[in-house]
mmCIF file of C-alpha atoms and ligand atoms in Angstrom:
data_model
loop_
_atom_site.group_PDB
_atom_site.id
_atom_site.type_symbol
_atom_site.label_atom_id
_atom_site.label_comp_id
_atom_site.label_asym_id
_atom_site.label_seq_id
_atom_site.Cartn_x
_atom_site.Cartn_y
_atom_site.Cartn_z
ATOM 1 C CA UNK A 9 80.295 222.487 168.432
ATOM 2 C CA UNK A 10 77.319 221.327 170.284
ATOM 3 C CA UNK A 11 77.631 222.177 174.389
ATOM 4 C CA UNK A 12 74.967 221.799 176.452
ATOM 5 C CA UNK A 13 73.943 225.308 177.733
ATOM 6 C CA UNK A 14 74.086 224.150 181.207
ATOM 7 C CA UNK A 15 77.807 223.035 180.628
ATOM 8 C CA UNK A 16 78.829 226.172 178.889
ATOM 9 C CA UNK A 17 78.827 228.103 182.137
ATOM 10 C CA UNK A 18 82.031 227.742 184.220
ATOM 11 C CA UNK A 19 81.301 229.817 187.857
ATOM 12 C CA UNK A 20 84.439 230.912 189.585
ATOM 13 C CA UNK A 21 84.981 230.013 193.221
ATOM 14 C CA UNK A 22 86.750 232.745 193.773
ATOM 15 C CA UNK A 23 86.413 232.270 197.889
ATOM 16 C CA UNK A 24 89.198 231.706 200.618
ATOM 17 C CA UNK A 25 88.565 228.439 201.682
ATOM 18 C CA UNK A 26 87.294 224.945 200.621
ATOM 19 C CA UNK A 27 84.332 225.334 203.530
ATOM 20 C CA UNK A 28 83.076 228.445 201.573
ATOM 21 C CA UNK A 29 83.677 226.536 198.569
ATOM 22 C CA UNK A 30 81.388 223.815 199.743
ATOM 23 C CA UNK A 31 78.948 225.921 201.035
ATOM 24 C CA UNK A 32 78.315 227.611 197.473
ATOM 25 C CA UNK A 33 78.443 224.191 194.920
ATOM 26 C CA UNK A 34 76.068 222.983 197.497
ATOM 27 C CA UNK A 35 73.783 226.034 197.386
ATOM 28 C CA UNK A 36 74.152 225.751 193.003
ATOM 29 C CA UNK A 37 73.406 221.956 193.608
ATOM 30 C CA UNK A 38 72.688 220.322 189.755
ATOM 31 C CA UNK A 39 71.998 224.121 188.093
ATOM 32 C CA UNK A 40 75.675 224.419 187.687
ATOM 33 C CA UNK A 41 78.180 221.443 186.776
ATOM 34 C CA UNK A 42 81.602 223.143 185.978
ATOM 35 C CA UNK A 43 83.490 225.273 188.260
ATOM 36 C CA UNK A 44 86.746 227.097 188.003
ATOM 37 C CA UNK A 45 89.255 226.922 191.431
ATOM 38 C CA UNK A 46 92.415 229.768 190.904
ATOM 39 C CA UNK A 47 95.057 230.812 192.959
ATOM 40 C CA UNK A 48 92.853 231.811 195.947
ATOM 41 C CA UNK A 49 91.569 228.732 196.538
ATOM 42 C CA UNK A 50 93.557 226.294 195.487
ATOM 43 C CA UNK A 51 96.312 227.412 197.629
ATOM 44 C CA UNK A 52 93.785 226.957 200.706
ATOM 45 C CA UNK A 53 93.202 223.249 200.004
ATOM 46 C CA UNK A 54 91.116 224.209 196.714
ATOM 47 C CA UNK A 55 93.722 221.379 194.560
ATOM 48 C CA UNK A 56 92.249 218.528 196.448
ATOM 49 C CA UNK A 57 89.024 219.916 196.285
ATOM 50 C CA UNK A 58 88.848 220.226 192.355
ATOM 51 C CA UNK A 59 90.148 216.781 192.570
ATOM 52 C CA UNK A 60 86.729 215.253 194.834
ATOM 53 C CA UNK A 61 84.314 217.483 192.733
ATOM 54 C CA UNK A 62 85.428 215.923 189.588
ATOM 55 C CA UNK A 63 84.976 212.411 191.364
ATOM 56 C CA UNK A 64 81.251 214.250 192.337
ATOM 57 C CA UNK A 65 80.336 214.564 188.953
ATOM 58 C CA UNK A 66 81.331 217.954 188.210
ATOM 59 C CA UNK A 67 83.488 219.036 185.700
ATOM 60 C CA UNK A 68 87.081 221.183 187.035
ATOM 61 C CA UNK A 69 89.054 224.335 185.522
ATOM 62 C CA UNK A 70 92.092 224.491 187.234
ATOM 63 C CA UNK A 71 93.349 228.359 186.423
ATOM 64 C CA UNK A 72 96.660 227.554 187.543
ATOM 65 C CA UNK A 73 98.281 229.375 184.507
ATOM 66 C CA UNK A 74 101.722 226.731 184.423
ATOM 67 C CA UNK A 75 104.786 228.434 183.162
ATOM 68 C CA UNK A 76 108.463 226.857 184.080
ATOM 69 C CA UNK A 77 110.848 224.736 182.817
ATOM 70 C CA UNK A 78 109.242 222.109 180.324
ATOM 71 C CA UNK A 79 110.212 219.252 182.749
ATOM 72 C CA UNK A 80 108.624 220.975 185.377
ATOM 73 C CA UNK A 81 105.533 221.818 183.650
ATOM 74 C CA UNK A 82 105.432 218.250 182.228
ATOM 75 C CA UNK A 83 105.696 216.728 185.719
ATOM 76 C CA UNK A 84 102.374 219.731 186.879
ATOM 77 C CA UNK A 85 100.745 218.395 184.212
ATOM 78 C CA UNK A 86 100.871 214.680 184.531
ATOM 79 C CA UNK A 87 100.026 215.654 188.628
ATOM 80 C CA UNK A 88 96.725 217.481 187.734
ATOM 81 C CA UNK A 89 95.893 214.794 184.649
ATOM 82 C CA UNK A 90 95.540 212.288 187.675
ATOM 83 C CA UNK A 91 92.917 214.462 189.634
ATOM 84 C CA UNK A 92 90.581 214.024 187.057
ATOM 85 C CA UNK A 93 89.771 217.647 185.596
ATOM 86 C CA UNK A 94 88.586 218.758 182.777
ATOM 87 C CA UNK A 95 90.610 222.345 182.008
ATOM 88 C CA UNK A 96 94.240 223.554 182.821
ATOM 89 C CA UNK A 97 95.654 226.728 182.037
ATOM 90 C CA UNK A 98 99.213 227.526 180.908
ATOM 91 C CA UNK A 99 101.525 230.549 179.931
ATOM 92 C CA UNK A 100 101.336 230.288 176.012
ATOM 93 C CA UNK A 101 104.837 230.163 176.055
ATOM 94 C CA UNK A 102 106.259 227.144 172.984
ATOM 95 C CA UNK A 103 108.480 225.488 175.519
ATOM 96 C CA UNK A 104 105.890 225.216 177.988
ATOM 97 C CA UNK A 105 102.837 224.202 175.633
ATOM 98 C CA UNK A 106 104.935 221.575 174.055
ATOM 99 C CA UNK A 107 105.767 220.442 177.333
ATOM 100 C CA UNK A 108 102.035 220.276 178.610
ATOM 101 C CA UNK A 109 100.738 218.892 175.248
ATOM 102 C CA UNK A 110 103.237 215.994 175.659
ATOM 103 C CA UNK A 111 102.704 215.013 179.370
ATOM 104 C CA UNK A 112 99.190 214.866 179.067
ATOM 105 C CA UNK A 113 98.605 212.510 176.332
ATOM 106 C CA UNK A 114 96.781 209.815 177.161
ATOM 107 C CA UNK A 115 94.754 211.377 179.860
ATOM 108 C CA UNK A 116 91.052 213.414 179.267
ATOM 109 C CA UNK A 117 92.577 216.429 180.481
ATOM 110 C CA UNK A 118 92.366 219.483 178.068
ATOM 111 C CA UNK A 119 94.676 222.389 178.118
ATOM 112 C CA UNK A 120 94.213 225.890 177.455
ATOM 113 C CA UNK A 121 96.566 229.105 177.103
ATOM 114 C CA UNK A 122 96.708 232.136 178.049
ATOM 115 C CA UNK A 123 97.964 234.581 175.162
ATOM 116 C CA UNK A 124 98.535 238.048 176.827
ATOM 117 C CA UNK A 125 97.289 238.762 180.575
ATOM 118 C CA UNK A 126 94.355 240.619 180.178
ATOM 119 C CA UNK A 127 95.487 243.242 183.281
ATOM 120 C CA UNK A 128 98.523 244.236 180.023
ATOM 121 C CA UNK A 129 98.318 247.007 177.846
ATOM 122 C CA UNK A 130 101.160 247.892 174.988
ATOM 123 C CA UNK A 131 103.044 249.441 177.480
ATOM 124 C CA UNK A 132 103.166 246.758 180.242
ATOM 125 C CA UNK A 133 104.768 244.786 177.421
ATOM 126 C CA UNK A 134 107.073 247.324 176.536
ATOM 127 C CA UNK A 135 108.437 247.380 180.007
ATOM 128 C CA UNK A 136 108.798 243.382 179.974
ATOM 129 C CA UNK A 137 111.012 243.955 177.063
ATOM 130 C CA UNK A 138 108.715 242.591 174.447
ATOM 131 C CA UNK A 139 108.499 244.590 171.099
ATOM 132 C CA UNK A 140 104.919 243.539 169.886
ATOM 133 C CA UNK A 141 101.796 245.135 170.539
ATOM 134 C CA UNK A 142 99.247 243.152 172.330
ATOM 135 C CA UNK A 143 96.980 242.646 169.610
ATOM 136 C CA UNK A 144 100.299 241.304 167.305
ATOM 137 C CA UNK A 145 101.596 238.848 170.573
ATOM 138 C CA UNK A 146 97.953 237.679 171.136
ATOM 139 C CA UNK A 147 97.661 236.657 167.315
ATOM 140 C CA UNK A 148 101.093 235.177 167.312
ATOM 141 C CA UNK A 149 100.345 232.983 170.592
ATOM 142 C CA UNK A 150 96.998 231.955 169.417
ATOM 143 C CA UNK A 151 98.603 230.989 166.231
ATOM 144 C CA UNK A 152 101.415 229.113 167.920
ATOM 145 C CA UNK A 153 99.517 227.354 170.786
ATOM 146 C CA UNK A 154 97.079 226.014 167.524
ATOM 147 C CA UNK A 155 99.817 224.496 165.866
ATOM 148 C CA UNK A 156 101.179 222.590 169.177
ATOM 149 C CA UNK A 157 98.101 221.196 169.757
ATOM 150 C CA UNK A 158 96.168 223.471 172.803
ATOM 151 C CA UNK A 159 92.938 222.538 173.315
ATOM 152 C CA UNK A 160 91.804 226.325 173.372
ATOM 153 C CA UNK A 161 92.173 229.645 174.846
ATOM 154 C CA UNK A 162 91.144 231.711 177.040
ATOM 155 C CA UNK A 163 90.631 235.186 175.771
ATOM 156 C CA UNK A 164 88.037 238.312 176.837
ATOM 157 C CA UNK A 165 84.930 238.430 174.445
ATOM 158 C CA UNK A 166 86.073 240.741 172.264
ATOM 159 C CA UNK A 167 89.125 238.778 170.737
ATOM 160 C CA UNK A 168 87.183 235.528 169.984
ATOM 161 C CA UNK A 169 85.715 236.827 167.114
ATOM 162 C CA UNK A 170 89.064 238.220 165.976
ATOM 163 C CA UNK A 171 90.531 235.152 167.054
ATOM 164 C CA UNK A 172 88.039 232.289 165.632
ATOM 165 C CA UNK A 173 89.790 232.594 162.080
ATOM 166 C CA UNK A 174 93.202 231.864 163.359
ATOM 167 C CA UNK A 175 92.223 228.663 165.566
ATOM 168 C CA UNK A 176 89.679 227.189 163.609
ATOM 169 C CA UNK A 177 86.836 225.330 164.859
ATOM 170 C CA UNK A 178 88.399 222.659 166.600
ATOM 171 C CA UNK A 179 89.454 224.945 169.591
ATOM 172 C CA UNK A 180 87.874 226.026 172.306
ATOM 173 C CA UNK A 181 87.366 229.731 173.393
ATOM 174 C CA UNK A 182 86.908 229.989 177.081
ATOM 175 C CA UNK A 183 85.702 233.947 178.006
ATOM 176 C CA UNK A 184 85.718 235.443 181.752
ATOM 177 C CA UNK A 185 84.785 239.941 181.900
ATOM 178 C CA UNK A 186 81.064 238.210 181.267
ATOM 179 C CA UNK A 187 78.749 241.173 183.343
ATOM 180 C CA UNK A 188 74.321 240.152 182.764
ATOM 181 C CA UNK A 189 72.777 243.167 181.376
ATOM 182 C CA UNK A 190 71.637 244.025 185.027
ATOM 183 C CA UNK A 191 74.988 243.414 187.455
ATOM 184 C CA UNK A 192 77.700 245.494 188.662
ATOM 185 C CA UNK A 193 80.900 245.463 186.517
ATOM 186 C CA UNK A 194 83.219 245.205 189.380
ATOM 187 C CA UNK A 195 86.780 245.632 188.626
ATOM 188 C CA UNK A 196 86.167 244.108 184.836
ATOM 189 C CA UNK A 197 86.530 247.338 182.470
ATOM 190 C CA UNK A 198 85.679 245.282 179.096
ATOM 191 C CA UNK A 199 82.540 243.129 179.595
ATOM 192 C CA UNK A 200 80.016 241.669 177.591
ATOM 193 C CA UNK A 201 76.714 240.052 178.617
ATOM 194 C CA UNK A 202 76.342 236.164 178.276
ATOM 195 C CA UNK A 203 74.495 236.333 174.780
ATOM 196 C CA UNK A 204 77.003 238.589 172.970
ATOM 197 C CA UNK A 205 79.824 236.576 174.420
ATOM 198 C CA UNK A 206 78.260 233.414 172.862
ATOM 199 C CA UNK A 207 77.170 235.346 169.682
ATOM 200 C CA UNK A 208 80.895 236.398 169.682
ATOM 201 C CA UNK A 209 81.871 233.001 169.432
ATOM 202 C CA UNK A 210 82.222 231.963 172.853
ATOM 203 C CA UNK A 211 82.323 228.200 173.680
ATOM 204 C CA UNK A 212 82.286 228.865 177.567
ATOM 205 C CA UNK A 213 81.794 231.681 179.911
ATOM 206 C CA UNK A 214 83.698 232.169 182.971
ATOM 207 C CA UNK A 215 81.359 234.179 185.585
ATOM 208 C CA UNK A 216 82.483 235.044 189.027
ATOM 209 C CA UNK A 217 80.884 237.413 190.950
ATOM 210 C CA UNK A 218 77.821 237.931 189.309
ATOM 211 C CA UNK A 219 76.644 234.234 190.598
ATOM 212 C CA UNK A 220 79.170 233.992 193.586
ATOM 213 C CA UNK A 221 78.321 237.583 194.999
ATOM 214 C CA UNK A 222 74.670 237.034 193.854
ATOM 215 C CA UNK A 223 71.558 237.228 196.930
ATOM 216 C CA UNK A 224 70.510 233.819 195.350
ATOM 217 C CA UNK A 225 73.507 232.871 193.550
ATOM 218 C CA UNK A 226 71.031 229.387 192.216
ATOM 219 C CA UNK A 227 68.329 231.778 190.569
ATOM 220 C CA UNK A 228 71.568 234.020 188.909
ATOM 221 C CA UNK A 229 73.481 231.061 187.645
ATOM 222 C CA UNK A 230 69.703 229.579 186.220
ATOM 223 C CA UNK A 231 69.190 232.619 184.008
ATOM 224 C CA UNK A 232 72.567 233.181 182.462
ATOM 225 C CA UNK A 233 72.017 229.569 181.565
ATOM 226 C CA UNK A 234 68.815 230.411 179.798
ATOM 227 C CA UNK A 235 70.432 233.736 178.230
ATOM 228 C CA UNK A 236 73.315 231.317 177.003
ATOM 229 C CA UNK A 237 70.517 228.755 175.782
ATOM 230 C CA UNK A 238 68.984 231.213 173.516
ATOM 231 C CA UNK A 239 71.789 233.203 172.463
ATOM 232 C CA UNK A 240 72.954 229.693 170.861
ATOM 233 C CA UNK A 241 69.402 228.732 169.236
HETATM 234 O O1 C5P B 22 83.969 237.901 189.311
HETATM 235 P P1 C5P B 22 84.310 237.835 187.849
HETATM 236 O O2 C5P B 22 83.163 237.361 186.982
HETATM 237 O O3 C5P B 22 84.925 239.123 187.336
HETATM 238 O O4 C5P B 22 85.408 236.682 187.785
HETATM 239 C C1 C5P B 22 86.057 236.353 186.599
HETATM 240 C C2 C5P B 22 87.024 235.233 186.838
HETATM 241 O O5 C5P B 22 87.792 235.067 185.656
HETATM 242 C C3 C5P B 22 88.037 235.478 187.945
HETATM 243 O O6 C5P B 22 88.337 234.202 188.523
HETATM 244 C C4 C5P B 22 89.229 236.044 187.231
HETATM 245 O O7 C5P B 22 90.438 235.758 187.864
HETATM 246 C C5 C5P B 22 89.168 235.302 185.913
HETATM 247 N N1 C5P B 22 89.826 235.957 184.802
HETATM 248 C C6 C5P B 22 89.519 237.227 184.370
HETATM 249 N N2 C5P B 22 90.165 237.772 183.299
HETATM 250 C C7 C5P B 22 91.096 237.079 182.672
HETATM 251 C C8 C5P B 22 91.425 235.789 183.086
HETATM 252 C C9 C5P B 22 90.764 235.244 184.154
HETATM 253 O O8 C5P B 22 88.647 237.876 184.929
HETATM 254 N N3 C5P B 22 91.677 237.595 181.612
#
């Protein structure tokens, strides 16, 4: 696959409200085109914001991570096809990836699925009643949502290259925990700079804080954009 660099990096507005929102995609001006708007923000006006930056020219990752009945999710999805976005996120659930897969034919929007929450280990699973590992649920979703027809995944670093073989090349692998060799891990316990992400096979890197939280957010954005440029040369 053949990204652009500059489109490869998807910045977080993790922020309360659309004015902070503003203030920051202003401040990135043309050094960053695709942003990602969660629960935070989109439930402070963020939904009709992803839908005027996509009209601006930017491209939109709604992280709303859809899981409900399929008619429900269906009806989401057709709802967020119209604002114009590039990326969705559901539960990679079957009922609720055929659902999604269905209701937005016909649109540009492209969905991806979350296999296992990344805040689960084996034993948050065990106490949801599942009887799978994470490692054995994440290769079963992966395999599933690739046979209903998900546009990708999104998955820490260090599954892509485990899960790569089971997707094929045709699907995108979307990868947030992504820490430059010189910031602050945060909260994020298994990160991986921007290069090893892409040399992981990484198609896009989700990056928060290390641009949001940055003292010139512009000049942090630039040079993960130049690690990612040269990590993929
Ligand atoms: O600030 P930071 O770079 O850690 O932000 C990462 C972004 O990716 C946040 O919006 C976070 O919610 C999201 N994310 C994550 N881990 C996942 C899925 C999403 O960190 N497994």
């Amino acid at each position: 696959m053949s990204l652009d660099p500059r489109e490869r990096l998807i910045v977080a507005l993790d922020v309360p409200s659309v004015a902070e929102a503003e203030a920051l995609v202003a401040r990135l001006g043309d050094t960053v085109s695709f942003y990602k708007i969660g629960y935070q923000l989109a439930f402070a006006g963020g939904i009709d914001f992803a839908g005027a930056l996509a009209s601006a020219g930017k491209q939109v990752f709604l992280d709303l991570k859809l899981h409900d009945i399929g008619n429900t999710v269906a009806k989401g999805v057709e709802s967020v096809a119209r604002l114009g976005v590039t990326f969705l996120t559901v539960h990679a659930y079957p009922q609720t990836m055929h659902a999604a897969v269905d209701a937005r034919r016909g649109s540009n929007l492209r969905l991806l699925a979350v296999t296992v929450l990344t805040s689960y280990d084996d034993a948050d699973l065990a106490a949801a009643g599942y009887d799978f590992t994470v490692s054995e649920l994440v290769a079963e979703r992966a395999a599933q949502a690739r046979d209903v027809g998900i546009d990708g995944l999104v998955c820490s670093a260090a599954e892509a290259e485990m899960l790569r073989p089971t997707i094929g090349p045709g699907m995108v692998l979307v990868t947030p925990g992504i820490r430059p060799a010189d910031s602050e891990k945060g909260d994020q316990k298994r990160v991986m700079t921007p290069a090893a992400a892409i040399a992981a096979g990484a198609d896009y890197l989700v990056v928060g804080r290390p641009v949001i939280a940055a003292s010139d957010p512009k000049a942090a954005a630039a040079a993960i954009i130049a690690e990612i440029k040269n990590a993929a040369t």
